Tab-separated table of C-alpha atoms and ligand atoms in Angstrom:
chain	number	residue	atom	x	y	z
N	1	MET	CA	172.436	129.665	38.907
N	2	GLN	CA	168.768	128.984	39.462
N	3	SER	CA	167.481	130.399	42.755
N	4	ASN	CA	164.885	129.009	45.149
N	5	ILE	CA	163.903	125.943	43.148
N	6	ASP	CA	160.915	123.961	44.503
N	7	ILE	CA	162.166	120.703	45.994
N	8	GLY	CA	159.184	118.970	44.411
N	9	LYS	CA	160.455	120.007	40.968
N	10	VAL	CA	163.976	118.714	41.664
N	11	LEU	CA	162.631	115.358	42.862
N	12	LEU	CA	160.184	115.017	40.004
N	13	ASN	CA	162.511	115.960	37.216
N	14	PRO	CA	166.142	115.505	38.383
N	15	LYS	CA	167.559	115.421	34.857
N	16	LYS	CA	166.849	119.121	34.532
N	17	PHE	CA	169.031	119.955	37.534
N	18	VAL	CA	171.773	117.316	37.828
N	19	GLY	CA	175.209	118.742	37.086
N	20	LYS	CA	174.092	122.291	37.906
N	21	ASP	CA	174.413	124.561	40.890
N	22	ILE	CA	171.016	125.372	42.354
N	23	GLU	CA	169.556	127.142	45.361
N	24	VAL	CA	166.899	125.436	47.482
N	25	CYS	CA	165.181	126.544	50.689
N	26	GLY	CA	163.377	124.493	53.309
N	27	TRP	CA	163.092	123.257	56.878
N	28	VAL	CA	165.264	120.502	58.319
N	29	LYS	CA	163.356	117.221	58.634
N	30	THR	CA	166.126	114.814	59.570
N	31	SER	CA	169.817	115.154	60.240
N	32	ARG	CA	172.753	112.882	61.050
N	33	GLU	CA	176.471	113.364	60.944
N	34	SER	CA	179.803	111.627	61.090
N	35	LYS	CA	183.164	113.202	61.740
N	36	ASN	CA	183.545	114.839	58.344
N	37	ILE	CA	180.166	114.654	56.686
N	38	ALA	CA	176.646	115.649	57.688
N	39	PHE	CA	173.417	114.615	55.995
N	40	ILE	CA	170.247	116.572	56.352
N	41	GLU	CA	166.922	116.238	54.641
N	42	ILE	CA	164.908	119.368	53.967
N	43	ASN	CA	161.354	120.008	52.843
N	44	ASP	CA	159.871	123.241	51.516
N	45	GLY	CA	156.260	122.049	51.319
N	46	SER	CA	156.329	121.496	47.565
N	47	SER	CA	156.452	117.724	47.946
N	48	LEU	CA	155.746	115.029	50.468
N	49	LYS	CA	159.256	113.657	49.995
N	50	HIS	CA	162.341	115.412	51.368
N	51	LEU	CA	165.537	116.375	49.565
N	52	GLN	CA	168.875	115.159	50.911
N	53	ILE	CA	171.705	117.655	51.413
N	54	VAL	CA	175.241	116.321	51.795
N	55	ILE	CA	177.577	118.574	53.742
N	56	ASP	CA	181.342	118.344	53.730
N	57	LYS	CA	181.963	119.887	57.138
N	58	SER	CA	185.372	121.212	56.178
N	59	LEU	CA	183.719	123.333	53.472
N	60	ILE	CA	180.876	124.756	55.544
N	61	THR	CA	182.372	126.767	58.314
N	62	GLN	CA	179.877	129.582	58.768
N	63	ASN	CA	176.905	129.275	61.159
N	64	THR	CA	176.840	125.583	61.977
N	65	LYS	CA	173.466	125.560	63.717
N	66	PHE	CA	171.854	123.932	60.713
N	67	MET	CA	171.308	120.462	62.103
N	68	GLN	CA	168.353	121.140	64.417
N	69	LEU	CA	164.973	119.841	63.368
N	70	CYS	CA	162.860	122.529	61.657
N	71	THR	CA	165.632	125.071	61.187
N	72	ALA	CA	164.903	127.159	58.087
N	73	LEU	CA	167.756	127.042	55.565
N	74	ARG	CA	168.809	128.412	52.221
N	75	ILE	CA	171.295	126.119	50.517
N	76	VAL	CA	173.391	126.529	47.415
N	77	GLY	CA	175.104	123.475	46.006
N	78	SER	CA	175.544	121.186	43.074
N	79	CYS	CA	172.766	118.767	42.234
N	80	VAL	CA	173.929	115.173	41.787
N	81	MET	CA	172.271	111.754	41.699
N	82	GLY	CA	172.639	109.947	45.054
N	83	GLN	CA	174.893	106.899	44.851
N	84	ASN	CA	172.549	104.455	46.545
N	85	SER	CA	169.183	106.126	46.469
N	86	ASN	CA	168.685	106.889	42.785
N	87	LEU	CA	167.319	110.234	43.964
N	88	PRO	CA	168.801	113.670	43.378
N	89	GLU	CA	170.661	115.307	46.252
N	90	ILE	CA	172.624	118.495	46.803
N	91	ASN	CA	176.310	118.724	47.668
N	92	ALA	CA	176.210	121.910	49.715
N	93	LYS	CA	178.577	124.769	48.928
N	94	ASN	CA	176.902	127.356	51.081
N	95	ILE	CA	174.327	127.095	53.865
N	96	GLU	CA	172.509	130.117	55.223
N	97	VAL	CA	170.474	129.719	58.395
N	98	LEU	CA	167.317	131.760	57.805
N	99	GLY	CA	165.734	130.874	61.132
N	100	GLU	CA	167.200	128.804	63.933
N	101	CYS	CA	165.000	126.298	65.729
N	102	PRO	CA	165.896	125.817	69.385
N	103	LEU	CA	165.502	122.553	71.261
N	104	ASP	CA	162.210	123.538	72.882
N	105	TYR	CA	160.470	123.158	69.510
N	106	PRO	CA	157.477	121.090	70.673
N	107	ILE	CA	157.277	118.721	67.730
N	108	GLN	CA	160.466	116.725	67.982
N	109	LYS	CA	161.292	113.696	65.851
N	110	LYS	CA	159.575	111.039	67.985
N	111	PRO	CA	156.148	110.045	66.669
N	112	HIS	CA	153.527	112.222	68.348
N	113	SER	CA	149.900	111.265	68.731
N	114	LEU	CA	147.336	113.139	66.654
N	115	GLU	CA	145.796	114.300	69.954
N	116	PHE	CA	149.083	115.879	70.987
N	117	LEU	CA	149.511	117.521	67.594
N	118	ARG	CA	146.022	119.062	67.829
N	119	GLU	CA	147.365	121.195	70.685
N	120	HIS	CA	149.752	122.835	68.199
N	121	PRO	CA	147.695	123.639	65.095
N	122	HIS	CA	150.231	126.219	63.879
N	123	LEU	CA	153.093	123.737	63.977
N	124	ARG	CA	151.508	120.387	63.152
N	125	MET	CA	151.247	121.489	59.527
N	126	ARG	CA	154.977	120.818	59.328
N	127	THR	CA	154.625	117.104	60.083
N	128	ASN	CA	154.487	114.517	57.309
N	129	THR	CA	150.886	113.603	58.168
N	130	PHE	CA	149.637	117.144	57.821
N	131	ASN	CA	151.819	117.845	54.816
N	132	ALA	CA	150.038	114.874	53.201
N	133	MET	CA	146.609	115.964	54.470
N	134	PHE	CA	146.755	119.546	53.234
N	135	ARG	CA	148.214	118.452	49.933
N	136	LEU	CA	145.349	115.955	49.617
N	137	ARG	CA	142.791	118.568	50.663
N	138	SER	CA	144.032	120.927	47.969
N	139	ILE	CA	144.022	118.218	45.287
N	140	LEU	CA	140.545	117.063	46.316
N	141	SER	CA	139.290	120.651	46.055
N	142	GLU	CA	140.837	120.894	42.605
N	143	ALA	CA	139.103	117.634	41.622
N	144	ILE	CA	135.729	118.944	42.755
N	145	HIS	CA	136.046	122.212	40.839
N	146	LYS	CA	137.282	120.319	37.787
N	147	TYR	CA	134.356	117.917	37.827
N	148	PHE	CA	131.832	120.737	37.901
N	149	TRP	CA	133.650	122.911	35.383
N	150	GLU	CA	134.045	120.014	32.947
N	151	ASN	CA	130.320	119.394	33.289
N	152	ASP	CA	129.301	123.012	32.626
N	153	PHE	CA	128.242	123.976	36.145
N	154	LEU	CA	128.634	127.623	37.139
N	155	TYR	CA	130.515	128.261	40.361
N	156	VAL	CA	128.378	130.662	42.408
N	157	HIS	CA	129.022	132.256	45.776
N	158	THR	CA	126.248	132.218	48.330
N	159	PRO	CA	126.298	134.475	51.395
N	160	ILE	CA	128.038	133.582	54.633
N	161	ILE	CA	125.806	135.909	56.694
N	162	VAL	CA	122.173	134.943	56.247
N	163	GLY	CA	118.744	135.668	57.671
N	164	THR	CA	117.310	132.125	57.574
N	165	ASP	CA	118.059	128.671	58.899
N	166	CYS	CA	118.136	126.456	55.792
N	167	GLU	CA	118.018	123.140	57.591
N	168	GLY	CA	115.547	124.366	60.211
N	169	ALA	CA	117.574	122.453	62.756
N	170	GLY	CA	118.137	125.422	65.066
N	171	SER	CA	121.900	124.996	65.033
N	172	SER	CA	122.818	128.419	63.641
N	173	PHE	CA	125.392	130.747	65.135
N	174	TYR	CA	124.098	134.280	65.656
N	175	VAL	CA	126.026	137.118	64.047
N	176	THR	CA	125.936	140.123	66.333
N	177	THR	CA	127.917	143.216	67.149
N	178	HIS	CA	126.377	143.523	70.607
N	179	GLY	CA	128.674	143.039	73.519
N	180	TYR	CA	127.869	141.187	76.683
N	181	SER	CA	125.882	143.964	78.328
N	182	HIS	CA	123.370	145.055	75.703
N	183	GLY	CA	120.571	146.327	77.879
N	184	CYS	CA	117.710	145.082	75.684
N	185	ASN	CA	114.537	143.706	77.153
N	186	THR	CA	113.259	141.484	74.342
N	187	GLU	CA	114.892	139.480	71.587
N	188	GLN	CA	113.180	141.683	69.029
N	189	GLU	CA	114.536	144.833	70.628
N	190	TYR	CA	117.964	143.248	70.813
N	191	CYS	CA	117.981	142.354	67.117
N	192	GLN	CA	116.493	145.648	65.951
N	193	SER	CA	119.300	147.615	67.530
N	194	ASP	CA	121.894	145.259	66.111
N	195	PHE	CA	123.963	145.780	62.954
N	196	PHE	CA	121.424	144.485	60.436
N	197	GLY	CA	118.382	145.608	62.356
N	198	THR	CA	117.219	142.008	62.344
N	199	SER	CA	118.564	138.646	63.443
N	200	ALA	CA	121.446	137.339	61.377
N	201	TYR	CA	123.269	134.015	61.367
N	202	LEU	CA	126.260	132.261	59.859
N	203	THR	CA	125.041	130.046	57.047
N	204	VAL	CA	124.338	126.356	57.731
N	205	SER	CA	124.011	125.694	53.986
N	206	GLY	CA	124.050	127.715	50.768
N	207	GLN	CA	121.185	125.690	49.371
N	208	LEU	CA	118.312	128.163	49.591
N	209	GLU	CA	120.276	130.802	47.700
N	210	GLY	CA	121.717	128.072	45.462
N	211	GLU	CA	118.178	127.192	44.388
N	212	ALA	CA	117.559	130.797	43.326
N	213	TYR	CA	120.764	130.711	41.263
N	214	ALA	CA	119.823	127.359	39.687
N	215	LEU	CA	116.368	128.626	38.755
N	216	ALA	CA	118.109	131.320	36.726
N	217	LEU	CA	121.363	129.730	35.590
N	218	GLY	CA	120.499	126.031	35.342
N	219	LYS	CA	123.452	124.118	36.762
N	220	VAL	CA	125.348	125.746	39.619
N	221	TYR	CA	127.460	124.758	42.584
N	222	THR	CA	128.815	126.406	45.698
N	223	PHE	CA	131.948	125.451	47.610
N	224	GLY	CA	132.326	127.339	50.833
N	225	PRO	CA	132.477	127.443	54.596
N	226	THR	CA	129.459	126.308	56.580
N	227	PHE	CA	128.766	126.721	60.278
N	228	ARG	CA	126.765	124.611	62.691
N	229	ALA	CA	126.428	125.037	66.423
N	230	GLU	CA	125.585	121.368	66.856
N	231	ASN	CA	125.928	119.862	70.251
N	232	SER	CA	127.522	116.734	68.824
N	233	ASN	CA	131.048	116.337	70.090
N	234	THR	CA	131.933	113.435	67.811
N	235	THR	CA	134.813	112.504	65.546
N	236	ARG	CA	132.775	113.522	62.464
N	237	HIS	CA	131.215	116.830	63.527
N	238	VAL	CA	132.849	120.239	63.616
N	239	ALA	CA	131.316	123.688	64.001
N	240	GLU	CA	132.955	124.996	60.830
N	241	PHE	CA	133.324	122.853	57.731
N	242	TRP	CA	133.341	123.215	53.967
N	243	MET	CA	130.412	122.074	51.895
N	244	ILE	CA	130.026	121.606	48.161
N	245	GLU	CA	126.435	122.117	47.034
N	246	PRO	CA	125.414	121.624	43.419
N	247	GLU	CA	121.875	122.594	42.451
N	248	VAL	CA	120.416	121.551	39.110
N	249	ALA	CA	117.294	122.872	37.396
N	250	PHE	CA	115.053	120.380	35.578
N	251	ALA	CA	116.649	117.454	37.451
N	252	ASP	CA	114.693	114.949	39.529
N	253	ILE	CA	115.976	112.712	42.305
N	254	GLU	CA	117.183	110.041	39.856
N	255	ASP	CA	119.126	112.616	37.832
N	256	ILE	CA	120.789	114.115	40.875
N	257	MET	CA	121.745	110.708	42.286
N	258	GLU	CA	123.441	109.946	38.977
N	259	ILE	CA	125.346	113.256	39.107
N	260	CYS	CA	126.289	112.507	42.703
N	261	THR	CA	127.613	109.058	41.758
N	262	GLN	CA	129.587	110.364	38.782
N	263	MET	CA	131.074	113.176	40.841
N	264	VAL	CA	132.202	110.863	43.657
N	265	LYS	CA	133.808	108.448	41.194
N	266	TYR	CA	135.508	111.294	39.336
N	267	ILE	CA	137.013	112.922	42.421
N	268	VAL	CA	138.199	109.614	43.862
N	269	GLN	CA	139.887	108.663	40.568
N	270	PHE	CA	141.406	112.140	40.372
N	271	VAL	CA	143.065	111.867	43.781
N	272	LEU	CA	144.216	108.306	43.046
N	273	ASP	CA	146.036	109.736	40.021
N	274	LYS	CA	147.206	113.093	41.263
N	275	ALA	CA	147.722	112.468	44.988
N	276	LYS	CA	149.394	109.094	44.552
N	277	SER	CA	152.213	109.587	47.057
N	278	GLU	CA	149.832	111.141	49.620
N	279	ILE	CA	147.405	108.212	49.335
N	280	GLU	CA	150.312	105.760	49.607
N	281	PHE	CA	151.437	107.597	52.738
N	282	PHE	CA	147.979	107.251	54.296
N	283	GLU	CA	147.799	103.603	53.275
N	284	LYS	CA	151.142	102.951	54.995
N	285	PHE	CA	150.440	104.815	58.238
N	286	TYR	CA	146.662	105.057	58.644
N	287	GLU	CA	144.578	102.549	56.690
N	288	LYS	CA	145.777	99.282	55.210
N	289	GLY	CA	143.962	98.557	51.951
N	290	LEU	CA	143.160	102.224	51.310
N	291	VAL	CA	144.106	102.183	47.619
N	292	ALA	CA	142.044	99.044	46.936
N	293	LYS	CA	139.092	100.587	48.801
N	294	LEU	CA	139.233	103.723	46.702
N	295	GLN	CA	139.641	101.778	43.478
N	296	SER	CA	136.574	99.747	44.304
N	297	VAL	CA	134.545	102.967	44.752
N	298	VAL	CA	135.452	103.951	41.208
N	299	GLN	CA	134.777	100.515	39.734
N	300	ASN	CA	131.595	99.370	41.469
N	301	GLU	CA	127.991	100.458	41.500
N	302	PHE	CA	126.724	102.138	44.648
N	303	ILE	CA	123.907	100.377	46.490
N	304	ARG	CA	120.423	101.924	46.502
N	305	LEU	CA	118.362	100.948	49.490
N	306	ASP	CA	114.932	102.212	50.438
N	307	TYR	CA	114.759	103.597	53.984
N	308	LYS	CA	112.042	101.077	54.865
N	309	ASP	CA	114.239	98.190	53.664
N	310	ALA	CA	117.175	99.608	55.612
N	311	VAL	CA	115.039	99.565	58.756
N	312	LYS	CA	114.025	95.968	58.029
N	313	ILE	CA	117.668	94.886	57.591
N	314	LEU	CA	118.585	96.580	60.868
N	315	LEU	CA	115.704	94.908	62.699
N	316	ASP	CA	116.358	91.502	61.134
N	317	SER	CA	120.033	91.713	62.108
N	318	LYS	CA	118.930	91.308	65.752
N	319	LYS	CA	121.921	93.411	66.689
N	320	ASN	CA	121.863	95.152	70.007
N	321	PHE	CA	122.013	98.769	68.869
N	322	GLU	CA	122.369	101.508	71.459
N	323	TYR	CA	119.572	103.521	69.812
N	324	PRO	CA	116.268	101.845	68.925
N	325	ILE	CA	115.232	101.671	65.298
N	326	LYS	CA	111.833	101.325	63.683
N	327	TRP	CA	110.069	103.017	60.767
N	328	GLY	CA	109.919	106.753	61.490
N	329	LEU	CA	113.092	106.936	63.576
N	330	ASP	CA	116.270	108.492	62.257
N	331	LEU	CA	119.228	106.314	61.393
N	332	GLN	CA	121.977	106.888	63.941
N	333	THR	CA	125.687	106.636	63.142
N	334	GLU	CA	125.760	103.061	64.461
N	335	HIS	CA	122.957	102.087	62.054
N	336	GLU	CA	124.594	103.853	59.133
N	337	LYS	CA	127.905	102.208	59.893
N	338	PHE	CA	126.327	98.767	60.232
N	339	LEU	CA	124.737	99.081	56.791
N	340	ALA	CA	127.766	100.548	55.021
N	341	ASP	CA	130.580	98.766	56.923
N	342	GLN	CA	129.136	95.356	57.574
N	343	VAL	CA	126.227	94.629	55.263
N	344	TYR	CA	127.362	96.199	51.972
N	345	LYS	CA	130.991	97.268	52.508
N	346	LYS	CA	130.577	100.000	49.893
N	347	PRO	CA	128.759	103.326	49.470
N	348	VAL	CA	124.998	103.036	50.033
N	349	PHE	CA	122.271	105.499	49.055
N	350	ILE	CA	119.389	105.338	51.547
N	351	VAL	CA	116.336	106.720	49.709
N	352	ASN	CA	112.828	107.873	50.622
N	353	TYR	CA	113.136	108.906	54.247
N	354	PRO	CA	110.023	109.648	56.325
N	355	LYS	CA	109.222	113.308	55.744
N	356	ASP	CA	109.192	114.234	59.438
N	357	LEU	CA	112.864	113.288	59.741
N	358	LYS	CA	114.008	115.600	57.017
N	359	ALA	CA	114.170	119.308	56.173
N	360	PHE	CA	111.123	121.268	55.023
N	361	TYR	CA	112.322	121.785	51.426
N	362	MET	CA	112.338	118.163	50.290
N	363	LYS	CA	109.864	116.959	47.694
N	364	GLN	CA	107.041	114.982	49.202
N	365	ASN	CA	106.442	111.595	47.613
N	366	GLU	CA	103.000	110.498	46.494
N	367	ASP	CA	102.634	108.211	49.505
N	368	ASN	CA	102.420	111.427	51.582
N	369	LEU	CA	104.718	109.820	54.138
N	370	THR	CA	108.176	110.038	52.647
N	371	VAL	CA	110.324	112.513	50.750
N	372	ALA	CA	112.464	112.174	47.613
N	373	ALA	CA	115.653	112.426	49.622
N	374	THR	CA	118.735	110.307	50.023
N	375	ASP	CA	121.833	110.183	52.198
N	376	LEU	CA	124.939	108.599	50.738
N	377	LEU	CA	126.632	106.539	53.426
N	378	PHE	CA	130.260	105.456	53.252
N	379	PRO	CA	131.891	102.607	55.161
N	380	GLY	CA	133.752	103.799	58.237
N	381	ILE	CA	132.173	107.248	58.200
N	382	GLY	CA	128.411	107.107	57.645
N	383	GLU	CA	126.725	110.025	55.868
N	384	ILE	CA	128.969	112.091	53.609
N	385	ILE	CA	126.325	113.455	51.235
N	386	GLY	CA	122.755	114.652	51.853
N	387	CYS	CA	120.704	114.924	48.653
N	388	SER	CA	117.126	115.614	47.592
N	389	GLU	CA	114.691	116.728	44.962
N	390	ARG	CA	113.167	120.021	46.123
N	391	GLU	CA	109.473	120.579	46.727
N	392	THR	CA	108.086	122.727	43.910
N	393	ASP	CA	104.435	122.742	44.942
N	394	PHE	CA	103.776	126.129	46.574
N	395	ALA	CA	100.989	124.887	48.831
N	396	LYS	CA	102.885	121.844	50.071
N	397	LEU	CA	105.992	123.914	50.754
N	398	LEU	CA	104.006	126.555	52.596
N	399	ASN	CA	102.467	123.830	54.690
N	400	ALA	CA	105.894	122.349	55.472
N	401	VAL	CA	107.167	125.760	56.624
N	402	GLU	CA	104.107	126.429	58.768
N	403	SER	CA	103.872	122.981	60.313
N	404	ARG	CA	107.470	123.302	61.485
N	405	ASN	CA	106.714	126.685	63.104
N	406	MET	CA	109.282	128.379	60.903
N	407	LYS	CA	108.990	132.148	60.469
N	408	LEU	CA	107.090	132.579	57.205
N	409	ALA	CA	108.517	136.037	56.526
N	410	ASP	CA	112.027	134.577	56.388
N	411	TYR	CA	111.035	132.197	53.579
N	412	LYS	CA	108.913	134.585	51.520
N	413	ASN	CA	111.433	134.905	48.686
N	414	TYR	CA	112.194	131.205	48.724
N	415	LEU	CA	108.495	130.407	48.394
N	416	GLU	CA	108.203	132.942	45.590
N	417	LEU	CA	110.550	130.807	43.506
N	418	ARG	CA	107.621	128.336	43.356
N	419	LYS	CA	105.285	131.046	42.193
N	420	PHE	CA	107.233	132.520	39.294
N	421	GLY	CA	108.297	129.935	36.723
N	422	SER	CA	108.758	127.085	39.150
N	423	ALA	CA	110.585	124.073	37.739
N	424	PRO	CA	111.683	120.727	39.122
N	425	HIS	CA	115.162	120.910	40.604
N	426	SER	CA	117.441	118.924	42.855
N	427	GLY	CA	120.746	119.196	44.642
N	428	PHE	CA	123.032	117.773	47.266
N	429	GLY	CA	125.585	118.753	49.878
N	430	LEU	CA	128.943	117.032	50.175
N	431	GLY	CA	130.936	117.566	53.372
N	432	LEU	CA	134.533	118.136	52.272
N	433	GLU	CA	136.061	117.024	55.556
N	434	ARG	CA	134.042	113.811	55.758
N	435	MET	CA	135.133	112.967	52.226
N	436	LEU	CA	138.723	113.658	53.258
N	437	MET	CA	138.341	111.291	56.204
N	438	TYR	CA	137.172	108.562	53.849
N	439	ILE	CA	139.896	109.191	51.281
N	440	SER	CA	142.736	109.407	53.823
N	441	GLY	CA	141.660	106.880	56.441
N	442	ILE	CA	142.104	109.592	59.110
N	443	SER	CA	139.488	108.847	61.739
N	444	ASN	CA	138.969	112.229	63.416
N	445	ILE	CA	137.529	115.086	61.366
N	446	ARG	CA	139.675	117.534	63.373
N	447	ASP	CA	142.700	116.169	61.556
N	448	THR	CA	141.393	117.140	58.126
N	449	GLN	CA	141.396	120.865	58.933
N	450	GLY	CA	144.105	123.356	59.839
N	451	TYR	CA	142.194	124.996	62.637
N	452	PRO	CA	139.251	122.814	63.662
N	453	ARG	CA	136.429	124.476	65.577
N	454	ALA	CA	134.203	122.372	67.811
N	455	LYS	CA	132.362	122.867	71.055
N	456	PHE	CA	134.765	124.308	73.654
N	457	GLU	CA	137.595	123.937	71.166
N	458	LEU	CA	138.988	127.028	69.469
N	459	ARG	CA	142.756	126.945	69.261
N	460	VAL	CA	144.462	129.821	67.507
S	501	4AD	O1	122.892	116.668	55.223
S	501	4AD	P1	123.171	118.128	55.330
S	501	4AD	O2	122.726	118.811	56.558
S	501	4AD	O3	122.543	118.775	54.019
S	501	4AD	C1	122.405	120.081	53.760
S	501	4AD	O4	122.903	120.986	54.380
S	501	4AD	C2	121.683	120.339	52.471
S	501	4AD	N1	121.216	121.714	52.506
S	501	4AD	C3	122.604	120.054	51.322
S	501	4AD	C4	121.982	120.285	49.976
S	501	4AD	O5	121.123	119.537	49.587
S	501	4AD	N2	122.395	121.308	49.270
S	501	4AD	O6	124.734	118.367	55.166
S	501	4AD	C5	125.415	117.920	54.026
S	501	4AD	C6	126.734	117.291	54.393
S	501	4AD	C7	126.604	116.077	55.295
S	501	4AD	O7	126.286	114.928	54.553
S	501	4AD	C8	127.998	116.006	55.896
S	501	4AD	O8	128.929	115.428	55.001
S	501	4AD	C9	128.353	117.466	56.050
S	501	4AD	O9	127.520	118.201	55.166
S	501	4AD	N3	128.112	117.925	57.428
S	501	4AD	C10	129.076	118.100	58.348
S	501	4AD	N4	130.408	117.915	58.283
S	501	4AD	C11	131.111	118.191	59.390
S	501	4AD	N5	130.583	118.646	60.549
S	501	4AD	C12	129.260	118.852	60.657
S	501	4AD	N6	128.753	119.338	61.790
S	501	4AD	C13	128.436	118.577	59.525
S	501	4AD	N7	127.101	118.666	59.281
S	501	4AD	C14	126.934	118.276	58.001
S	502	MG	MG1	122.138	115.185	56.312
């Protein structure tokens, strides 16, 4: 007899198992019974779909507490094709209760709101929605690695604890071993007596180190956790998220936008193929038209719109935006959504932002006003990717650091990359969770992660 067979394997390839005795394990998802027969469906996490177990009550006389939702079971029985369903099922010969699940299990059968489920991060993973989400998240991660590996990028690991603020946005978390009562008089004194003898932060982006890798290894990417202490309590910001950051030597802004486009199309096609049942689930319960939306991303060109033209479209729309817009002001979510959701209804690259709106490392355009940078906006979400060519001119970069009052000593090595064999290079950052929101139709970023962290929200 074959022991502990993945339910996903039985459902995918029933021919291999029908007519045989097999052992499966899983948690009860549904149960119903008549006088003589009970039906339960179990899931072991290896598939979105459940496996039906048919129980002749006169045969199973041991522990009968196997009907409760979420009870953990080990079942031995013969695999047969269901009479009406055309799906394999198991006629149970033996049922072992591995873990009972009493009635105070908080996630009972009735549909719970996503808000309610967020209160139970350790248990919501067992619901169909989160089964689908974490399956999709894993497949999307696979797609991203595959794209870069197939295109000869090296996967590099940048540090989590850093000494600089890459984005210069002042939203870093400090890393410290000091307790509450540290008895230091100045910040300098405080940091000097700390673990590293200097201030240390959690990374807001692996880009600065990624650039050093790229200027040695050519085409690299990182895929790791990123931390931002932003004060934005929105449905698309979290304090801890995962970012994918390719960095490419000898590439200009046009080259990197092409890579960005190809990567997005590749990963969307990959999930359409490999996460078919998960996407169908999200289409059914969360976003009508999801499959068609994703197919259109693969099939159609992305829009390229100059920042100044975007501002003109926003002004000409005469819409009553909450935040004002004119040249020199940042695009707010409402502006991004208007452009992507209502004007174009597809992904839009906004290019050539005013330099004062963007980070210090972006390549300054010849007009001296704008930078070779682009955000890729998606309908329903807004920005999912931030992308730019990097400034290679030592003097201009130095000036950008100084004019932003950034601590020069922290960027000494970064500047040195422009001194020794500097070369054009470009890169982008893709927020994994925002991409997951777009691909699943889930509208709160907290529902794309197991344990979301946001301001005043840290559930264990
Ligand atoms: O636009 P950002 O800040 O770009 C960078 O960090 C660059 N250093 C990337 C690079 O060029 N290597 O962030 C990139 C992406 C955003 O477009 C967004 O998808 C995601 O990271 N992101 C967040 N996702 C969730 N919560 C937050 N607080 C996020 N902040 C950024
Ligand atoms: Mg950005």
